[in-house]
Amino acid sequence: MTIFVDMDEVIADAYQAHIDIYNKEFNAQLKAEDCLGKEVWQCVPEEHQQTIKNHTYRDCFFKDLSIIADSQEVLKALSEKHDVYIASAAMEFPQSLREKSDWLDKHFPFISWQKRILCGDKHVLKGDVLIDDRSKNLAPFSGRSIMFTSPHNVNVSNFERADSWKEIADKLL
């Protein structure tokens, strides 16, 4: 199989990074549980929303993101059986290209640079499986679409869902 895997909120915890930066900069106590069904920026006072939207344009935002639990082990196993590609809409944040590549080198060295697609619109992807947290990427995909649970998408119900990488392993290994 050819399997495409998104980065942010699927293997890299960008959602929690937004919360952590917000809490530090505004001395707040926001938690992911406070944001279920919403983007982080929708859960803060209006005067702070643009700062959160701008996080992803900052240098080093993507550099040190936490790894989603079990993603390394499951992706390693999947990559030994299938063609696994990382597909990230990195062109939306051009400064992220180097950071994302370096992050993958550090945490997922078994996925070579030849199997990394740092793109714009993911509608060009053609393969068997796409694992992503965004409906806009899953809807046009012609293969099997698996929505990886993130706080922002908990209310979306029109895709096959995986709440963890252990569930992905059960589905694909």
PDB file of C-alpha atoms in Angstrom:
ATOM      1  CA  MET A   1       0.000   0.000   0.000  1.00  0.00           C
ATOM      2  CA  THR A   2       0.948   3.624  -0.416  1.00  0.00           C
ATOM      3  CA  ILE A   3       0.195   5.467   2.814  1.00  0.00           C
ATOM      4  CA  PHE A   4       0.356   9.240   3.251  1.00  0.00           C
ATOM      5  CA  VAL A   5       0.661  10.628   6.780  1.00  0.00           C
ATOM      6  CA  ASP A   6       0.147  14.252   7.757  1.00  0.00           C
ATOM      7  CA  MET A   7       2.549  15.837  10.249  1.00  0.00           C
ATOM      8  CA  ASP A   8       0.855  18.497  12.385  1.00  0.00           C
ATOM      9  CA  GLU A   9      -1.581  17.057  14.902  1.00  0.00           C
ATOM     10  CA  VAL A  10      -0.970  13.545  13.551  1.00  0.00           C
ATOM     11  CA  ILE A  11       2.693  12.848  14.392  1.00  0.00           C
ATOM     12  CA  ALA A  12       3.698  16.307  15.703  1.00  0.00           C
ATOM     13  CA  ASP A  13       1.642  17.981  18.428  1.00  0.00           C
ATOM     14  CA  ALA A  14       1.148  21.482  17.033  1.00  0.00           C
ATOM     15  CA  TYR A  15      -2.186  21.868  18.833  1.00  0.00           C
ATOM     16  CA  GLN A  16      -0.591  21.603  22.285  1.00  0.00           C
ATOM     17  CA  ALA A  17       2.246  23.885  21.160  1.00  0.00           C
ATOM     18  CA  HIS A  18      -0.297  26.635  20.443  1.00  0.00           C
ATOM     19  CA  ILE A  19      -1.746  26.184  23.922  1.00  0.00           C
ATOM     20  CA  ASP A  20       1.680  26.162  25.591  1.00  0.00           C
ATOM     21  CA  ILE A  21       2.807  29.357  23.836  1.00  0.00           C
ATOM     22  CA  TYR A  22      -0.488  31.084  24.603  1.00  0.00           C
ATOM     23  CA  ASN A  23      -0.365  30.108  28.281  1.00  0.00           C
ATOM     24  CA  LYS A  24       3.228  31.306  28.609  1.00  0.00           C
ATOM     25  CA  GLU A  25       2.708  34.614  26.805  1.00  0.00           C
ATOM     26  CA  PHE A  26      -0.605  35.496  28.467  1.00  0.00           C
ATOM     27  CA  ASN A  27      -0.090  33.795  31.837  1.00  0.00           C
ATOM     28  CA  ALA A  28      -3.187  31.700  31.108  1.00  0.00           C
ATOM     29  CA  GLN A  29      -4.325  28.213  32.102  1.00  0.00           C
ATOM     30  CA  LEU A  30      -5.904  27.017  28.835  1.00  0.00           C
ATOM     31  CA  LYS A  31      -6.067  23.210  28.386  1.00  0.00           C
ATOM     32  CA  ALA A  32      -6.804  21.071  25.330  1.00  0.00           C
ATOM     33  CA  GLU A  33      -9.983  19.836  27.035  1.00  0.00           C
ATOM     34  CA  ASP A  34     -11.235  23.448  27.029  1.00  0.00           C
ATOM     35  CA  CYS A  35     -10.987  23.522  23.244  1.00  0.00           C
ATOM     36  CA  LEU A  36     -12.802  20.369  22.153  1.00  0.00           C
ATOM     37  CA  GLY A  37     -14.439  20.895  18.786  1.00  0.00           C
ATOM     38  CA  LYS A  38     -12.601  24.172  18.167  1.00  0.00           C
ATOM     39  CA  GLU A  39      -9.322  25.608  17.023  1.00  0.00           C
ATOM     40  CA  VAL A  40      -7.185  27.000  19.854  1.00  0.00           C
ATOM     41  CA  TRP A  41      -7.637  30.574  18.615  1.00  0.00           C
ATOM     42  CA  GLN A  42     -11.415  30.183  18.982  1.00  0.00           C
ATOM     43  CA  CYS A  43     -11.014  29.510  22.722  1.00  0.00           C
ATOM     44  CA  VAL A  44      -9.296  32.735  23.758  1.00  0.00           C
ATOM     45  CA  PRO A  45     -10.428  36.347  24.048  1.00  0.00           C
ATOM     46  CA  GLU A  46     -10.872  38.043  20.688  1.00  0.00           C
ATOM     47  CA  GLU A  47      -7.940  40.388  21.299  1.00  0.00           C
ATOM     48  CA  HIS A  48      -5.596  37.347  21.555  1.00  0.00           C
ATOM     49  CA  GLN A  49      -6.881  35.348  18.594  1.00  0.00           C
ATOM     50  CA  GLN A  50      -4.548  36.803  15.968  1.00  0.00           C
ATOM     51  CA  THR A  51      -1.482  36.058  18.088  1.00  0.00           C
ATOM     52  CA  ILE A  52      -2.390  32.370  18.078  1.00  0.00           C
ATOM     53  CA  LYS A  53      -3.048  32.429  14.324  1.00  0.00           C
ATOM     54  CA  ASN A  54       0.444  33.915  13.893  1.00  0.00           C
ATOM     55  CA  HIS A  55       2.273  31.221  15.900  1.00  0.00           C
ATOM     56  CA  THR A  56       2.818  29.042  12.839  1.00  0.00           C
ATOM     57  CA  TYR A  57       4.564  31.900  11.019  1.00  0.00           C
ATOM     58  CA  ARG A  58       7.165  32.254  13.769  1.00  0.00           C
ATOM     59  CA  ASP A  59      10.666  30.942  13.287  1.00  0.00           C
ATOM     60  CA  CYS A  60      11.195  27.760  15.323  1.00  0.00           C
ATOM     61  CA  PHE A  61       7.493  26.992  15.905  1.00  0.00           C
ATOM     62  CA  PHE A  62       7.809  23.614  14.161  1.00  0.00           C
ATOM     63  CA  LYS A  63      11.350  22.891  15.379  1.00  0.00           C
ATOM     64  CA  ASP A  64      10.615  21.293  18.747  1.00  0.00           C
ATOM     65  CA  LEU A  65       7.058  19.999  18.544  1.00  0.00           C
ATOM     66  CA  SER A  66       6.287  17.033  20.774  1.00  0.00           C
ATOM     67  CA  ILE A  67       5.806  13.644  19.146  1.00  0.00           C
ATOM     68  CA  ILE A  68       2.319  12.123  19.162  1.00  0.00           C
ATOM     69  CA  ALA A  69       2.392   8.970  21.303  1.00  0.00           C
ATOM     70  CA  ASP A  70       3.307   5.716  19.547  1.00  0.00           C
ATOM     71  CA  SER A  71       3.660   7.353  16.122  1.00  0.00           C
ATOM     72  CA  GLN A  72       7.335   6.481  15.780  1.00  0.00           C
ATOM     73  CA  GLU A  73       6.910   2.789  16.514  1.00  0.00           C
ATOM     74  CA  VAL A  74       3.812   2.348  14.359  1.00  0.00           C
ATOM     75  CA  LEU A  75       5.214   4.313  11.419  1.00  0.00           C
ATOM     76  CA  LYS A  76       8.440   2.298  11.604  1.00  0.00           C
ATOM     77  CA  ALA A  77       6.424  -0.939  11.416  1.00  0.00           C
ATOM     78  CA  LEU A  78       4.225   0.420   8.608  1.00  0.00           C
ATOM     79  CA  SER A  79       7.273   1.589   6.632  1.00  0.00           C
ATOM     80  CA  GLU A  80       8.722  -1.936   6.780  1.00  0.00           C
ATOM     81  CA  LYS A  81       5.597  -3.329   5.067  1.00  0.00           C
ATOM     82  CA  HIS A  82       4.316  -0.444   2.926  1.00  0.00           C
ATOM     83  CA  ASP A  83       5.356   2.725   1.104  1.00  0.00           C
ATOM     84  CA  VAL A  84       4.914   5.401   3.764  1.00  0.00           C
ATOM     85  CA  TYR A  85       5.160   9.074   2.858  1.00  0.00           C
ATOM     86  CA  ILE A  86       4.934  12.091   5.118  1.00  0.00           C
ATOM     87  CA  ALA A  87       2.683  14.648   3.411  1.00  0.00           C
ATOM     88  CA  SER A  88       2.535  18.067   5.021  1.00  0.00           C
ATOM     89  CA  ALA A  89       1.003  21.248   3.621  1.00  0.00           C
ATOM     90  CA  ALA A  90       4.207  23.035   4.579  1.00  0.00           C
ATOM     91  CA  MET A  91       4.037  25.633   1.809  1.00  0.00           C
ATOM     92  CA  GLU A  92       1.379  27.450   3.823  1.00  0.00           C
ATOM     93  CA  PHE A  93       4.232  28.341   6.209  1.00  0.00           C
ATOM     94  CA  PRO A  94       7.349  28.526   3.981  1.00  0.00           C
ATOM     95  CA  GLN A  95       9.717  29.066   6.909  1.00  0.00           C
ATOM     96  CA  SER A  96       8.582  25.673   8.225  1.00  0.00           C
ATOM     97  CA  LEU A  97      10.180  23.652   5.412  1.00  0.00           C
ATOM     98  CA  ARG A  98      13.612  23.394   7.033  1.00  0.00           C
ATOM     99  CA  GLU A  99      12.172  22.971  10.524  1.00  0.00           C
ATOM    100  CA  LYS A 100       9.857  20.157   9.438  1.00  0.00           C
ATOM    101  CA  SER A 101      12.619  18.390   7.532  1.00  0.00           C
ATOM    102  CA  ASP A 102      14.999  18.669  10.497  1.00  0.00           C
ATOM    103  CA  TRP A 103      12.247  17.476  12.878  1.00  0.00           C
ATOM    104  CA  LEU A 104      11.644  14.422  10.689  1.00  0.00           C
ATOM    105  CA  ASP A 105      15.399  13.713  10.510  1.00  0.00           C
ATOM    106  CA  LYS A 106      15.534  13.752  14.304  1.00  0.00           C
ATOM    107  CA  HIS A 107      12.368  11.801  15.142  1.00  0.00           C
ATOM    108  CA  PHE A 108      11.592   9.717  12.022  1.00  0.00           C
ATOM    109  CA  PRO A 109      14.987   9.041  10.400  1.00  0.00           C
ATOM    110  CA  PHE A 110      13.660   5.806   8.882  1.00  0.00           C
ATOM    111  CA  ILE A 111      11.485   7.898   6.540  1.00  0.00           C
ATOM    112  CA  SER A 112      14.013   9.226   4.048  1.00  0.00           C
ATOM    113  CA  TRP A 113      13.853  12.632   2.426  1.00  0.00           C
ATOM    114  CA  GLN A 114      12.653  10.935  -0.777  1.00  0.00           C
ATOM    115  CA  LYS A 115       9.447   9.959   1.054  1.00  0.00           C
ATOM    116  CA  ARG A 116       8.646  13.430   2.358  1.00  0.00           C
ATOM    117  CA  ILE A 117       6.157  15.582   0.498  1.00  0.00           C
ATOM    118  CA  LEU A 118       6.192  19.146   1.772  1.00  0.00           C
ATOM    119  CA  CYS A 119       3.458  20.545  -0.421  1.00  0.00           C
ATOM    120  CA  GLY A 120       0.609  22.990  -0.722  1.00  0.00           C
ATOM    121  CA  ASP A 121      -2.753  21.452  -1.611  1.00  0.00           C
ATOM    122  CA  LYS A 122      -2.938  17.728  -0.799  1.00  0.00           C
ATOM    123  CA  HIS A 123      -5.538  16.996  -3.473  1.00  0.00           C
ATOM    124  CA  VAL A 124      -2.675  15.849  -5.736  1.00  0.00           C
ATOM    125  CA  LEU A 125      -1.941  12.838  -3.511  1.00  0.00           C
ATOM    126  CA  LYS A 126      -2.836   9.507  -5.116  1.00  0.00           C
ATOM    127  CA  GLY A 127      -2.475   6.385  -3.040  1.00  0.00           C
ATOM    128  CA  ASP A 128      -4.238   3.885  -0.829  1.00  0.00           C
ATOM    129  CA  VAL A 129      -4.485   5.622   2.562  1.00  0.00           C
ATOM    130  CA  LEU A 130      -4.323   9.173   3.887  1.00  0.00           C
ATOM    131  CA  ILE A 131      -4.069   9.741   7.647  1.00  0.00           C
ATOM    132  CA  ASP A 132      -4.834  13.383   8.417  1.00  0.00           C
ATOM    133  CA  ASP A 133      -6.634  15.512  10.997  1.00  0.00           C
ATOM    134  CA  ARG A 134      -8.298  17.871   8.502  1.00  0.00           C
ATOM    135  CA  SER A 135     -11.530  17.233   6.573  1.00  0.00           C
ATOM    136  CA  LYS A 136     -10.343  19.533   3.776  1.00  0.00           C
ATOM    137  CA  ASN A 137      -7.508  17.089   3.046  1.00  0.00           C
ATOM    138  CA  LEU A 138      -9.425  13.858   3.582  1.00  0.00           C
ATOM    139  CA  ALA A 139     -12.556  14.719   1.563  1.00  0.00           C
ATOM    140  CA  PRO A 140     -10.942  14.910  -1.898  1.00  0.00           C
ATOM    141  CA  PHE A 141      -8.670  11.899  -1.335  1.00  0.00           C
ATOM    142  CA  SER A 142      -9.707   8.987  -3.557  1.00  0.00           C
ATOM    143  CA  GLY A 143      -8.330   6.246  -1.310  1.00  0.00           C
ATOM    144  CA  ARG A 144      -9.107   5.298   2.275  1.00  0.00           C
ATOM    145  CA  SER A 145      -9.326   8.412   4.458  1.00  0.00           C
ATOM    146  CA  ILE A 146      -8.566   8.059   8.164  1.00  0.00           C
ATOM    147  CA  MET A 147      -9.163  11.053  10.402  1.00  0.00           C
ATOM    148  CA  PHE A 148      -6.662  11.198  13.231  1.00  0.00           C
ATOM    149  CA  THR A 149      -8.331  12.620  16.311  1.00  0.00           C
ATOM    150  CA  SER A 150      -7.240  16.072  17.417  1.00  0.00           C
ATOM    151  CA  PRO A 151      -9.153  18.314  19.826  1.00  0.00           C
ATOM    152  CA  HIS A 152     -10.376  20.497  16.950  1.00  0.00           C
ATOM    153  CA  ASN A 153     -12.025  17.619  15.017  1.00  0.00           C
ATOM    154  CA  VAL A 154     -13.766  15.627  17.767  1.00  0.00           C
ATOM    155  CA  ASN A 155     -17.210  16.548  16.410  1.00  0.00           C
ATOM    156  CA  VAL A 156     -16.484  15.504  12.813  1.00  0.00           C
ATOM    157  CA  SER A 157     -18.170  12.192  12.076  1.00  0.00           C
ATOM    158  CA  ASN A 158     -18.057  11.631   8.323  1.00  0.00           C
ATOM    159  CA  PHE A 159     -14.660   9.857   8.162  1.00  0.00           C
ATOM    160  CA  GLU A 160     -13.198   6.654   9.474  1.00  0.00           C
ATOM    161  CA  ARG A 161     -11.466   7.695  12.688  1.00  0.00           C
ATOM    162  CA  ALA A 162      -8.381   6.714  14.670  1.00  0.00           C
ATOM    163  CA  ASP A 163      -7.956   8.085  18.185  1.00  0.00           C
ATOM    164  CA  SER A 164      -4.391   6.825  18.582  1.00  0.00           C
ATOM    165  CA  TRP A 165      -1.478   5.305  16.721  1.00  0.00           C
ATOM    166  CA  LYS A 166      -2.293   1.971  18.342  1.00  0.00           C
ATOM    167  CA  GLU A 167      -5.640   2.142  16.482  1.00  0.00           C
ATOM    168  CA  ILE A 168      -3.770   2.914  13.265  1.00  0.00           C
ATOM    169  CA  ALA A 169      -1.658  -0.184  13.892  1.00  0.00           C
ATOM    170  CA  ASP A 170      -4.795  -2.279  14.385  1.00  0.00           C
ATOM    171  CA  LYS A 171      -6.255  -0.959  11.142  1.00  0.00           C
ATOM    172  CA  LEU A 172      -3.187  -1.159   8.896  1.00  0.00           C
ATOM    173  CA  LEU A 173      -0.686  -3.686  10.271  1.00  0.00           C
TER     174      LEU A 173
END
